[in-house]
mmCIF file with all atom_site columns, C-alpha atoms in Angstrom:
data_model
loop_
_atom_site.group_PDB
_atom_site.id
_atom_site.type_symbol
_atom_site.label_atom_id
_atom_site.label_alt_id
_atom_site.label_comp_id
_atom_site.label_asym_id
_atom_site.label_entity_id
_atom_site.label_seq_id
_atom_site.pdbx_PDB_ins_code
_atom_site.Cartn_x
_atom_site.Cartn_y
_atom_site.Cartn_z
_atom_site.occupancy
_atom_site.B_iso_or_equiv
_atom_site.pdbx_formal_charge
_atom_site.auth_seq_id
_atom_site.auth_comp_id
_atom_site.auth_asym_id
_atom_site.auth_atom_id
_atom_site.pdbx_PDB_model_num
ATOM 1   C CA . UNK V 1 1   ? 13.998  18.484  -7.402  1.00 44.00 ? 1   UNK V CA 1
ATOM 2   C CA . UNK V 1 2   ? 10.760  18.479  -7.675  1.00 53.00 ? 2   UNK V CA 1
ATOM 3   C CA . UNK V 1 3   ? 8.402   21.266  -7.834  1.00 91.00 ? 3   UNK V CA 1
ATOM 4   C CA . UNK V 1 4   ? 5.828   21.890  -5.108  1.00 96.00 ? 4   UNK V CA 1
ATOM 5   C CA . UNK V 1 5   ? 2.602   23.474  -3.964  1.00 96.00 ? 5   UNK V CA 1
ATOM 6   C CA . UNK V 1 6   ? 1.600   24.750  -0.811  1.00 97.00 ? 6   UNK V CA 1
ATOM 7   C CA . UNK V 1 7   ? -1.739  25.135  0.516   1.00 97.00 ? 7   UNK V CA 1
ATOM 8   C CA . UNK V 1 8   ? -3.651  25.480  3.934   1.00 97.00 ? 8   UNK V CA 1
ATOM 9   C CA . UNK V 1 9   ? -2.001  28.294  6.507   1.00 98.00 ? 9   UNK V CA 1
ATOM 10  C CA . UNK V 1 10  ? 1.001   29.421  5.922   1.00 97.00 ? 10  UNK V CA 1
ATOM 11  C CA . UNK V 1 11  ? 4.237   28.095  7.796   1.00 96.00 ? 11  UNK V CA 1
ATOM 12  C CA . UNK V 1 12  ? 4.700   31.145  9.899   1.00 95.00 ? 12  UNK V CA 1
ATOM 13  C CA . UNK V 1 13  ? 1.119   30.455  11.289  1.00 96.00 ? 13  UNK V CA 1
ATOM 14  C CA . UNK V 1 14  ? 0.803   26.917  11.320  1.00 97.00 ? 14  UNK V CA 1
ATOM 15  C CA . UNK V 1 15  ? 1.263   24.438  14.504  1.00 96.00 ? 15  UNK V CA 1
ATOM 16  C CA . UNK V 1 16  ? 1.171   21.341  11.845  1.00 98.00 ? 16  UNK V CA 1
ATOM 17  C CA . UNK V 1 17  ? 2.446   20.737  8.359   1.00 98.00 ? 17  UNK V CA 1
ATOM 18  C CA . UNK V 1 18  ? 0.928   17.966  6.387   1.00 98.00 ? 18  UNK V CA 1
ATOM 19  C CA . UNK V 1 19  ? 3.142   16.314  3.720   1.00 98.00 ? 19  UNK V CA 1
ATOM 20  C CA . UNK V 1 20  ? 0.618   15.171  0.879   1.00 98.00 ? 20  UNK V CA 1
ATOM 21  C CA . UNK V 1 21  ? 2.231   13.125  -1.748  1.00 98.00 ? 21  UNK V CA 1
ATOM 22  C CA . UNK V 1 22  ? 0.082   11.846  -4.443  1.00 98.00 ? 22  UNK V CA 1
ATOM 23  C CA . UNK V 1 23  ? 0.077   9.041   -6.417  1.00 97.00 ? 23  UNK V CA 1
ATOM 24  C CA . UNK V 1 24  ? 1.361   7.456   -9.747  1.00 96.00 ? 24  UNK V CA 1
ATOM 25  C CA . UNK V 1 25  ? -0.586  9.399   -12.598 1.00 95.00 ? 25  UNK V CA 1
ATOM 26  C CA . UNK V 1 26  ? -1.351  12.117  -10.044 1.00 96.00 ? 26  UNK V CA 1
ATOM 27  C CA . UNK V 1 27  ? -0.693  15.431  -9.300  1.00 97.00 ? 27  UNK V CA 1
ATOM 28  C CA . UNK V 1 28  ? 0.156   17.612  -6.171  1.00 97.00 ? 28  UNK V CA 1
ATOM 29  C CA . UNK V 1 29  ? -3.351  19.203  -7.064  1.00 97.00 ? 29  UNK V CA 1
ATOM 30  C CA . UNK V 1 30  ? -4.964  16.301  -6.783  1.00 97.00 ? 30  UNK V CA 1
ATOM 31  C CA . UNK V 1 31  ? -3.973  14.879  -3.441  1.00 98.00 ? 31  UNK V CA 1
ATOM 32  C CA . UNK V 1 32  ? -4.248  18.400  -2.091  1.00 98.00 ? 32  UNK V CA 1
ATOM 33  C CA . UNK V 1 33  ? -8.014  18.140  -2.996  1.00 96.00 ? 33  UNK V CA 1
ATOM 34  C CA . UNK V 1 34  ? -8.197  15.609  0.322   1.00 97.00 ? 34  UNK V CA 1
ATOM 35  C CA . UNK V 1 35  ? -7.981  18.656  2.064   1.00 95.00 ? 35  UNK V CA 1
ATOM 36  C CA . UNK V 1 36  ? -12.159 18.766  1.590   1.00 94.00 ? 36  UNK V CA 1
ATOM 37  C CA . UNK V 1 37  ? -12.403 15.980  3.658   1.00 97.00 ? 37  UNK V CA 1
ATOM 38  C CA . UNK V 1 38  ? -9.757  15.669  5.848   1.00 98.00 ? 38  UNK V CA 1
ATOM 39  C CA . UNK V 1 39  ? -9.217  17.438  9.052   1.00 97.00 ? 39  UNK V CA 1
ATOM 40  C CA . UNK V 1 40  ? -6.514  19.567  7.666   1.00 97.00 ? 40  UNK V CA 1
ATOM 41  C CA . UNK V 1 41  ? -7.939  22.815  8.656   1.00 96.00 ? 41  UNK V CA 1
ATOM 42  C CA . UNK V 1 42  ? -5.119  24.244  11.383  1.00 96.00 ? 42  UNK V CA 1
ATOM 43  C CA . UNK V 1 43  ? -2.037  22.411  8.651   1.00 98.00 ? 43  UNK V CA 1
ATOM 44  C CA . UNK V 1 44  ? -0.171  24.369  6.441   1.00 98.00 ? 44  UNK V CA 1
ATOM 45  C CA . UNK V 1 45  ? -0.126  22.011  3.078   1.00 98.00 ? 45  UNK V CA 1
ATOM 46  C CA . UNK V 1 46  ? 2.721   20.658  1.171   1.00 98.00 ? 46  UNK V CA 1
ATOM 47  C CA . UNK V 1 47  ? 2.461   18.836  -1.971  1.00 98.00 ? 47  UNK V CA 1
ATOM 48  C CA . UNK V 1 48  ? 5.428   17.998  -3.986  1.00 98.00 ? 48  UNK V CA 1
ATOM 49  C CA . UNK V 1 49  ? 5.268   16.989  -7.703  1.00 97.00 ? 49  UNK V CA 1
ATOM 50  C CA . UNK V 1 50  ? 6.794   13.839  -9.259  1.00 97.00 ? 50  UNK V CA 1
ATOM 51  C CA . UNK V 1 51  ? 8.663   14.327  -12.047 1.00 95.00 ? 51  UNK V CA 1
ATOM 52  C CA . UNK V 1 52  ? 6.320   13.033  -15.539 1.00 95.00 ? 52  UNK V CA 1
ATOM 53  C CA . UNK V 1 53  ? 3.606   12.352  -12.495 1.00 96.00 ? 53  UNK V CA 1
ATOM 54  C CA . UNK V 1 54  ? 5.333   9.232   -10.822 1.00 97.00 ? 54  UNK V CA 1
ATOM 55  C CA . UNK V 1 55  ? 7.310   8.786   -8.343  1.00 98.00 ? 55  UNK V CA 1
ATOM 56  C CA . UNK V 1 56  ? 9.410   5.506   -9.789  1.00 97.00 ? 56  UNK V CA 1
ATOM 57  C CA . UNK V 1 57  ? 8.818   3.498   -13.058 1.00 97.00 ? 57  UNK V CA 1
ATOM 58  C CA . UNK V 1 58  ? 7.420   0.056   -11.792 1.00 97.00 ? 58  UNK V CA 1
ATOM 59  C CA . UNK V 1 59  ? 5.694   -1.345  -9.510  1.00 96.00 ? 59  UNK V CA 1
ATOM 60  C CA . UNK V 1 60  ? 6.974   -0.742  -5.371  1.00 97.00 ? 60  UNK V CA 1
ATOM 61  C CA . UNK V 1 61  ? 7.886   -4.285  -5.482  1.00 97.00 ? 61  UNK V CA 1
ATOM 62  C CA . UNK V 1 62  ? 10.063  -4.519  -8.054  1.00 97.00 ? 62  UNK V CA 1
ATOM 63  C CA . UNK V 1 63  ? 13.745  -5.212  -8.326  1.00 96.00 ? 63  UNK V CA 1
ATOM 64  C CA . UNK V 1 64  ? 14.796  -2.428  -6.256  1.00 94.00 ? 64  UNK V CA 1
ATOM 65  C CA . UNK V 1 65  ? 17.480  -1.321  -9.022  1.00 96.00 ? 65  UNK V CA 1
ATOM 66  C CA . UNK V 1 66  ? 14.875  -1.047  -11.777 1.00 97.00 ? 66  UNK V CA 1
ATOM 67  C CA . UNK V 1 67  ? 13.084  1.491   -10.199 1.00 98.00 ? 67  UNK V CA 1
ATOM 68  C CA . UNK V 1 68  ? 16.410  3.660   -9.656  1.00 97.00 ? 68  UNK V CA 1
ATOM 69  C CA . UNK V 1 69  ? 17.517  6.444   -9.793  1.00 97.00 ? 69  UNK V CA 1
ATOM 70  C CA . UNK V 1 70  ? 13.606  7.771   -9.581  1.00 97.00 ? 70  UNK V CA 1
ATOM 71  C CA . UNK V 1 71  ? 13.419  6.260   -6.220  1.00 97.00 ? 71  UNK V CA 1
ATOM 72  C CA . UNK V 1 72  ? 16.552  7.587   -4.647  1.00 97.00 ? 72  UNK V CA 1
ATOM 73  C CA . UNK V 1 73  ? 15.502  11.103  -5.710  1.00 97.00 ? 73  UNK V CA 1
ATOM 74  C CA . UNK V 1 74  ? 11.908  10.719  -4.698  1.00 97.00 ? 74  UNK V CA 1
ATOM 75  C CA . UNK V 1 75  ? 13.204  9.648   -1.004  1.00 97.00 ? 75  UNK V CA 1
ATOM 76  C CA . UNK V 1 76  ? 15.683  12.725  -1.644  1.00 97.00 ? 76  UNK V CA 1
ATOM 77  C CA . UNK V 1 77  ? 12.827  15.084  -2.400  1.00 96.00 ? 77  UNK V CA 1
ATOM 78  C CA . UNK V 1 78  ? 10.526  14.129  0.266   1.00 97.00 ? 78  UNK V CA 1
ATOM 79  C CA . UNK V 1 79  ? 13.775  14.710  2.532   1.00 98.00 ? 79  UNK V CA 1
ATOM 80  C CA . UNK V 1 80  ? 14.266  17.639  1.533   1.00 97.00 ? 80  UNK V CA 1
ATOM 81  C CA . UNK V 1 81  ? 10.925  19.041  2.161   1.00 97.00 ? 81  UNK V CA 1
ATOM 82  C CA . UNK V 1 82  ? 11.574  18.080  6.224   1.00 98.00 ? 82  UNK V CA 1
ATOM 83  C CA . UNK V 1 83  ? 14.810  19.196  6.189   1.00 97.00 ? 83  UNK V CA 1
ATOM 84  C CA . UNK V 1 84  ? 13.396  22.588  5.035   1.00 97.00 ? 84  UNK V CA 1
ATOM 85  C CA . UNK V 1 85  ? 10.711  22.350  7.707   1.00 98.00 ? 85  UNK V CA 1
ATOM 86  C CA . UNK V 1 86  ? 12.867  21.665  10.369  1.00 98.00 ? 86  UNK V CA 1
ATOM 87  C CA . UNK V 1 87  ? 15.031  24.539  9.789   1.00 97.00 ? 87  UNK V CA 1
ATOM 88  C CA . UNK V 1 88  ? 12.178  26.758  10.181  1.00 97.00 ? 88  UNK V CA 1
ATOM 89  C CA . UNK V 1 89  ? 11.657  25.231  13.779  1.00 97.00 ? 89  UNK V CA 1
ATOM 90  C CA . UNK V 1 90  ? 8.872   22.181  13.065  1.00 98.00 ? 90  UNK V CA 1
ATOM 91  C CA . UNK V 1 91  ? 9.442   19.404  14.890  1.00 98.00 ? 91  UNK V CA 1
ATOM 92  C CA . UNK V 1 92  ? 8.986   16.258  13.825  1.00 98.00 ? 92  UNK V CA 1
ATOM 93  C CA . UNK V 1 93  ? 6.455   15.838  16.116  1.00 98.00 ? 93  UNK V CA 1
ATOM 94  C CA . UNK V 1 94  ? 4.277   18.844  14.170  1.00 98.00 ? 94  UNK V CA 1
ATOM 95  C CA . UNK V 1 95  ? 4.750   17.041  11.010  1.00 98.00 ? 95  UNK V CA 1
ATOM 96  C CA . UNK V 1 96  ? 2.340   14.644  9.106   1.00 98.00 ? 96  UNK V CA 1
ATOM 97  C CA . UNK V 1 97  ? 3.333   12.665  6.079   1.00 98.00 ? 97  UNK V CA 1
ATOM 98  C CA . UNK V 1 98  ? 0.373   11.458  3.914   1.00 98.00 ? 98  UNK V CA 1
ATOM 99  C CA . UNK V 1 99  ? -0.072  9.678   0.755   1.00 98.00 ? 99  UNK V CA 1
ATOM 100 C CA . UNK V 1 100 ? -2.149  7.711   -1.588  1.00 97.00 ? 100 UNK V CA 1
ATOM 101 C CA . UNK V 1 101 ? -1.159  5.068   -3.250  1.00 96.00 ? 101 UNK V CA 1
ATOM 102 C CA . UNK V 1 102 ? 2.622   5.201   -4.874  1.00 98.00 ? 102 UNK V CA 1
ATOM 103 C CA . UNK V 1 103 ? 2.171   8.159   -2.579  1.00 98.00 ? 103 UNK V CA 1
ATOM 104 C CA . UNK V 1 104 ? 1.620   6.061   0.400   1.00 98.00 ? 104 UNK V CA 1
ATOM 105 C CA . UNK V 1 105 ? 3.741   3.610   -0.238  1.00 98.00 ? 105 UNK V CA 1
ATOM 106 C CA . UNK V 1 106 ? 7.071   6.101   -0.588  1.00 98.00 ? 106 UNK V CA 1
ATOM 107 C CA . UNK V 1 107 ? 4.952   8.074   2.818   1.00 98.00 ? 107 UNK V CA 1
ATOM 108 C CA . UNK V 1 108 ? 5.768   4.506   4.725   1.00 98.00 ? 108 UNK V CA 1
ATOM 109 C CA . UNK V 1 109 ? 9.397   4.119   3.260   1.00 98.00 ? 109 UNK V CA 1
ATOM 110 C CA . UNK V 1 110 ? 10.565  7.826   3.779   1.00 98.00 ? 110 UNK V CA 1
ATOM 111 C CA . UNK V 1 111 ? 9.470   7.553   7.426   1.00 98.00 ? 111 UNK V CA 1
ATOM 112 C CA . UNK V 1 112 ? 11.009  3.934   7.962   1.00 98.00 ? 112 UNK V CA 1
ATOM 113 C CA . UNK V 1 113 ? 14.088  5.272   6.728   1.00 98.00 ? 113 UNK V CA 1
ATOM 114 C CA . UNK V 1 114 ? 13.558  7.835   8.807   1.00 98.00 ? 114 UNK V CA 1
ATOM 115 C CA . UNK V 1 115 ? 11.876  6.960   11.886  1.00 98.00 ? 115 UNK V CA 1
ATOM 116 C CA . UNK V 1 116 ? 10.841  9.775   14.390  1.00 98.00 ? 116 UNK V CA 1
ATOM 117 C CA . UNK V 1 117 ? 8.465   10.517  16.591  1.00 98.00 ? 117 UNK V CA 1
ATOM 118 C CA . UNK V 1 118 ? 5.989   12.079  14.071  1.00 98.00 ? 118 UNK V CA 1
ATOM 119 C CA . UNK V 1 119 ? 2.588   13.883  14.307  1.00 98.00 ? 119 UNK V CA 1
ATOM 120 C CA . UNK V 1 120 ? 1.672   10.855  11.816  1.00 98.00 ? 120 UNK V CA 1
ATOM 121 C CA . UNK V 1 121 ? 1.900   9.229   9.002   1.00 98.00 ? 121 UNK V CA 1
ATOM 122 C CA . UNK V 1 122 ? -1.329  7.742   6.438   1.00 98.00 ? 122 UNK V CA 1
ATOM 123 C CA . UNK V 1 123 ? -0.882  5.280   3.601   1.00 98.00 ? 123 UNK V CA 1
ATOM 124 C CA . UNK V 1 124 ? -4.099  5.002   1.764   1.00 98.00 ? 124 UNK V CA 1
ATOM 125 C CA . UNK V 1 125 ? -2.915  1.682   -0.081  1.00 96.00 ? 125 UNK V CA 1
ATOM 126 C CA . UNK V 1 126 ? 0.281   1.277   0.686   1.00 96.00 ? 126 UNK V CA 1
ATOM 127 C CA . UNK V 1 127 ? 3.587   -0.743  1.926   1.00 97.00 ? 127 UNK V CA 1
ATOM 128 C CA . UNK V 1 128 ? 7.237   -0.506  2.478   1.00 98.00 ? 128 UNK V CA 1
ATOM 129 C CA . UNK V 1 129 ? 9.166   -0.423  -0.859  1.00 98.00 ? 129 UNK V CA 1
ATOM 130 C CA . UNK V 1 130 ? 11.449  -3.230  -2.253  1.00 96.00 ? 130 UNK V CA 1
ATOM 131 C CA . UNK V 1 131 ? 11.697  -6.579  -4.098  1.00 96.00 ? 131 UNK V CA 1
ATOM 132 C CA . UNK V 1 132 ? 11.782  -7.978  -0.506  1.00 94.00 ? 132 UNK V CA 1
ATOM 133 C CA . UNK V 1 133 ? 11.241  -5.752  2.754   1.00 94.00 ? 133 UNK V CA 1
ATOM 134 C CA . UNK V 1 134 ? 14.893  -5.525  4.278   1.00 92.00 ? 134 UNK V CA 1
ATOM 135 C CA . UNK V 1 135 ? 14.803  -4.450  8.104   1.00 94.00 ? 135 UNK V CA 1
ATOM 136 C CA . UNK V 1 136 ? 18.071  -3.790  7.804   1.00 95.00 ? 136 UNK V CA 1
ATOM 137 C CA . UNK V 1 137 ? 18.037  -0.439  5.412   1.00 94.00 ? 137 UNK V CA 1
ATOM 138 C CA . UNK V 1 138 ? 15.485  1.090   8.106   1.00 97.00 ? 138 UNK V CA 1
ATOM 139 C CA . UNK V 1 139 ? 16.912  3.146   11.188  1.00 94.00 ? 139 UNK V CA 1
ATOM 140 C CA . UNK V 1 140 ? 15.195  4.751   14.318  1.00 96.00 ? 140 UNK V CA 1
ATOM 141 C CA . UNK V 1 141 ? 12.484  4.696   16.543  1.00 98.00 ? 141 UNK V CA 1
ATOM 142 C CA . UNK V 1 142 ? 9.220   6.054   15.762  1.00 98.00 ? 142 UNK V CA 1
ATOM 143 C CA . UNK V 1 143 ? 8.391   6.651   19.747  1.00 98.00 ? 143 UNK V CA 1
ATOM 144 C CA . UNK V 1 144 ? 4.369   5.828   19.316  1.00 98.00 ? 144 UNK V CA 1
ATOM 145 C CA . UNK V 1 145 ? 3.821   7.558   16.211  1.00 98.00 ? 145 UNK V CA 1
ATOM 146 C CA . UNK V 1 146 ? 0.627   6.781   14.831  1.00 98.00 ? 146 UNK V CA 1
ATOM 147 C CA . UNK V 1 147 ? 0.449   4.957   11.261  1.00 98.00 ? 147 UNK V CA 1
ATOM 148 C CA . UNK V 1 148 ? -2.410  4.371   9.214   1.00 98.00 ? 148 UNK V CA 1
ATOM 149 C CA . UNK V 1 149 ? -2.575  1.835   6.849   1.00 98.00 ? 149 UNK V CA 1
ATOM 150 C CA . UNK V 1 150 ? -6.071  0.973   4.327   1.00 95.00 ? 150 UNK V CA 1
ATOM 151 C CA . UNK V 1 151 ? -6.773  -0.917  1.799   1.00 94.00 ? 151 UNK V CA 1
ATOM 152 C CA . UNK V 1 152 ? -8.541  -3.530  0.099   1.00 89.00 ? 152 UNK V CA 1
ATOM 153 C CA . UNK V 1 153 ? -8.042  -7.250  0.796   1.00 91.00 ? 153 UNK V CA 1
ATOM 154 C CA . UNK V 1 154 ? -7.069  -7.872  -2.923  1.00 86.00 ? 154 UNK V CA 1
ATOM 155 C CA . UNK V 1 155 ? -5.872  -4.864  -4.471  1.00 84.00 ? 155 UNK V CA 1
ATOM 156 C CA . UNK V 1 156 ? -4.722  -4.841  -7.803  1.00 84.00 ? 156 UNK V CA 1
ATOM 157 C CA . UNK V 1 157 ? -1.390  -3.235  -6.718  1.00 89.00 ? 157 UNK V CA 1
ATOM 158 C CA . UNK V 1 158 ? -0.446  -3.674  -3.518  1.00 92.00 ? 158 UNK V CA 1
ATOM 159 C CA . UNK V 1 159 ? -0.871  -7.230  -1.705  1.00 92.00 ? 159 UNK V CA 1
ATOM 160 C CA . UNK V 1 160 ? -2.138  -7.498  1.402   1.00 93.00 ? 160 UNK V CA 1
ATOM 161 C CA . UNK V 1 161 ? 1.089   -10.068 2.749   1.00 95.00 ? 161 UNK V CA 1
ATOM 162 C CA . UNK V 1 162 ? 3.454   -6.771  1.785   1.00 97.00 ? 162 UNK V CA 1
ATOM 163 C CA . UNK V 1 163 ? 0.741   -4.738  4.319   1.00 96.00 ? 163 UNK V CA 1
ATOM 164 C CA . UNK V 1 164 ? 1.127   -7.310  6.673   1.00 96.00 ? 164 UNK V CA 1
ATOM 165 C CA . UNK V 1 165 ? 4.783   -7.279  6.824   1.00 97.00 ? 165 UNK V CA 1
ATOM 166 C CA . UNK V 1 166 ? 5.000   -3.516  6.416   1.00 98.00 ? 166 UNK V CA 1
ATOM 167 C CA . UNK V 1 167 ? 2.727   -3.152  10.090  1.00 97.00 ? 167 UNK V CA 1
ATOM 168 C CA . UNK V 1 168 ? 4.707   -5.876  11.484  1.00 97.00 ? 168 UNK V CA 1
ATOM 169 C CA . UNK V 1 169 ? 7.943   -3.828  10.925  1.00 98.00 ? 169 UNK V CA 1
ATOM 170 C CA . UNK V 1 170 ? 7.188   -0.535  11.379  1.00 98.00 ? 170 UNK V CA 1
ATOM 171 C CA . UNK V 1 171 ? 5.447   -1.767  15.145  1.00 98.00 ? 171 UNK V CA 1
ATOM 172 C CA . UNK V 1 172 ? 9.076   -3.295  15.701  1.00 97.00 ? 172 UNK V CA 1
ATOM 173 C CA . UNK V 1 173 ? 10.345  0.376   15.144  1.00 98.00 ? 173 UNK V CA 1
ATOM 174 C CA . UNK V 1 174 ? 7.724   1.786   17.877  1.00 98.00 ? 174 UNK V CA 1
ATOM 175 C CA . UNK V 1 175 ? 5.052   2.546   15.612  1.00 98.00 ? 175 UNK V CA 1
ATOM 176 C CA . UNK V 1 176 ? 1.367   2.555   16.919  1.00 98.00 ? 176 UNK V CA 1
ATOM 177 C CA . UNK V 1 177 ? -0.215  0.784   13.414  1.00 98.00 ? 177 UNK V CA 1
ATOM 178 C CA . UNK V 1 178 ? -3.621  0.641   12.380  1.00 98.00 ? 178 UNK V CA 1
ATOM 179 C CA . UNK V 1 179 ? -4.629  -1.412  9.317   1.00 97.00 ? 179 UNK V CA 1
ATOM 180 C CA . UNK V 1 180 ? -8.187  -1.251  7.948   1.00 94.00 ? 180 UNK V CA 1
ATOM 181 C CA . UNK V 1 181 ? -9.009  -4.236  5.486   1.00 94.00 ? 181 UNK V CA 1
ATOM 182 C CA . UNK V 1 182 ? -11.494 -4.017  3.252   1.00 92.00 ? 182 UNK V CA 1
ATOM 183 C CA . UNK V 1 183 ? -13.399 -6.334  1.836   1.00 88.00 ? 183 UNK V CA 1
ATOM 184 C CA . UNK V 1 184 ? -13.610 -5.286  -1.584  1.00 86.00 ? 184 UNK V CA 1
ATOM 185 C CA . UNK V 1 185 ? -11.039 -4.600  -4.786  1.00 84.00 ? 185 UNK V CA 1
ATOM 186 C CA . UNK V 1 186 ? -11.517 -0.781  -5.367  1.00 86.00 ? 186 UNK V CA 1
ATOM 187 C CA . UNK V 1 187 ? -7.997  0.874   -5.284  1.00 90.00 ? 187 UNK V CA 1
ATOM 188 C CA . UNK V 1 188 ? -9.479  4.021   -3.511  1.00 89.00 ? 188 UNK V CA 1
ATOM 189 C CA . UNK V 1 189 ? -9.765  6.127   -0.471  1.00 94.00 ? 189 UNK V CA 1
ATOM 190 C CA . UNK V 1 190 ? -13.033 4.747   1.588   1.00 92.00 ? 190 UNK V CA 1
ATOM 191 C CA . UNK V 1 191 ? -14.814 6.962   3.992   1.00 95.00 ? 191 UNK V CA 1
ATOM 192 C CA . UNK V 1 192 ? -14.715 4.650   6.515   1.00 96.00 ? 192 UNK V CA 1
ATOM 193 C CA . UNK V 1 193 ? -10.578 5.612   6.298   1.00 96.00 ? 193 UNK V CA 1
ATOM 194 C CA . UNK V 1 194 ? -11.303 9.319   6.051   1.00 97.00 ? 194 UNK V CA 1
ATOM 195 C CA . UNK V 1 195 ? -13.334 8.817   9.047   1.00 97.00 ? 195 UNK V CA 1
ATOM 196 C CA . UNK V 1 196 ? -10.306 7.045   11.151  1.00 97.00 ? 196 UNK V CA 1
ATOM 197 C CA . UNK V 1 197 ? -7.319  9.355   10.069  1.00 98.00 ? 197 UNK V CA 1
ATOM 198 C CA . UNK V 1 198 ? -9.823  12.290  11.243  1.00 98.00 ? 198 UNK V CA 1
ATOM 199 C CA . UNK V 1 199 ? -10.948 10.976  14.323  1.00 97.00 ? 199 UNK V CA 1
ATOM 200 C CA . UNK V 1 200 ? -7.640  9.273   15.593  1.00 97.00 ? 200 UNK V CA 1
ATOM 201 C CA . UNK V 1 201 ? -4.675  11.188  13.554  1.00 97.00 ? 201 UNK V CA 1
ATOM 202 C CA . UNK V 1 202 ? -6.060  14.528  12.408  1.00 97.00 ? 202 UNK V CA 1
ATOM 203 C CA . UNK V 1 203 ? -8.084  15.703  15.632  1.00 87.00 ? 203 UNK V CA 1
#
């Protein structure tokens, strides 16, 4: 299991939980540094850490078994985490999942997998996981959830025909999805994203 950090409010004073789940070579303290720019003022925080600081071996698009069983248990962790929210009375509705690269991409799967009516979910650089994107392995309806998706048009590690597919899927499943495109390589958070998640997701 992994370890974890919490930050923000506490749970017995929060409305909102953000799930912040950072990104291959990361740490929980470093996604939970976001919190300086994101509207995260009224969440209570969660970060989990990856085991070794990754989440699975390869690349999201890999054959699915070489990147087991890190993935399974990465899934299993993040589940955990709203399993252990819910039983303290958060809906899914008052819970956020958020992630940055590997971190965005597993934010996207976790929630396919298990779709809900959310508070929201943010993929800075991200897509569903898998060799090939399987609709059949994903279950529920998201009911309007909003979903944030950014990126640049040629990033190094995650290509913008798996975003494409990934929006097209997850709007099948009743998700309200936003892609921003960027015209530029840079595998990073932009502000012009920042500015979207806080204006349309986080307010």
């Amino acid at each position: 299991m992994s370890n974890i950090i919490n930050a923000g409010l506490a749970l017995n004073e929060a409305k909102k939980v953000a799930i912040m789940i950072h990104g291959r070579g990361g740490t929980a303290k470093s996604i939970l540094s976001l919190e300086q720019s994101l509207n995260l003022e009224d969440f209570a925080l969660i970060a989990p850490q990856a085991p070794g600081n990754t989440w699975y071996p390869y690349s999201f698009m890999a054959p699915d078994k070489n990147n087991e069983p890190s993935f399974s248990n990465s899934i299993e962790a993040i589940d955990g985490v709203i399993q252990d929210l819910k039983a303290k009375g958060f809906s899914t509705e008052q819970i956020f999942i958020l992630g940055f690269s590997q971190g965005a991409c597993l934010s996207l799967e976790y929630a396919a997998q298990n779709a809900a009516k959310y508070g929201g979910v943010v993929a800075f650089t991200g897509g569903l996981i898998g060799e090939h994107v399987k609709e059949e392995k994903y279950k529920g309806d998201f009911g309007g959830t909003p979903v944030f998706i950014g990126s640049g048009f040629k990033d190094p590690h995650v290509p913008l025909s798996r975003i494409k597919q990934s929006q097209e899927l997850l709007s099948r499943m009743g998700a309200t999805v936003k892609t921003f495109i960027f015209e530029d390589f840079e595998h990073t958070i932009r502000q012009e994203e920042v500015d979207w998640v806080n204006e349309h997701i986080l307010k």
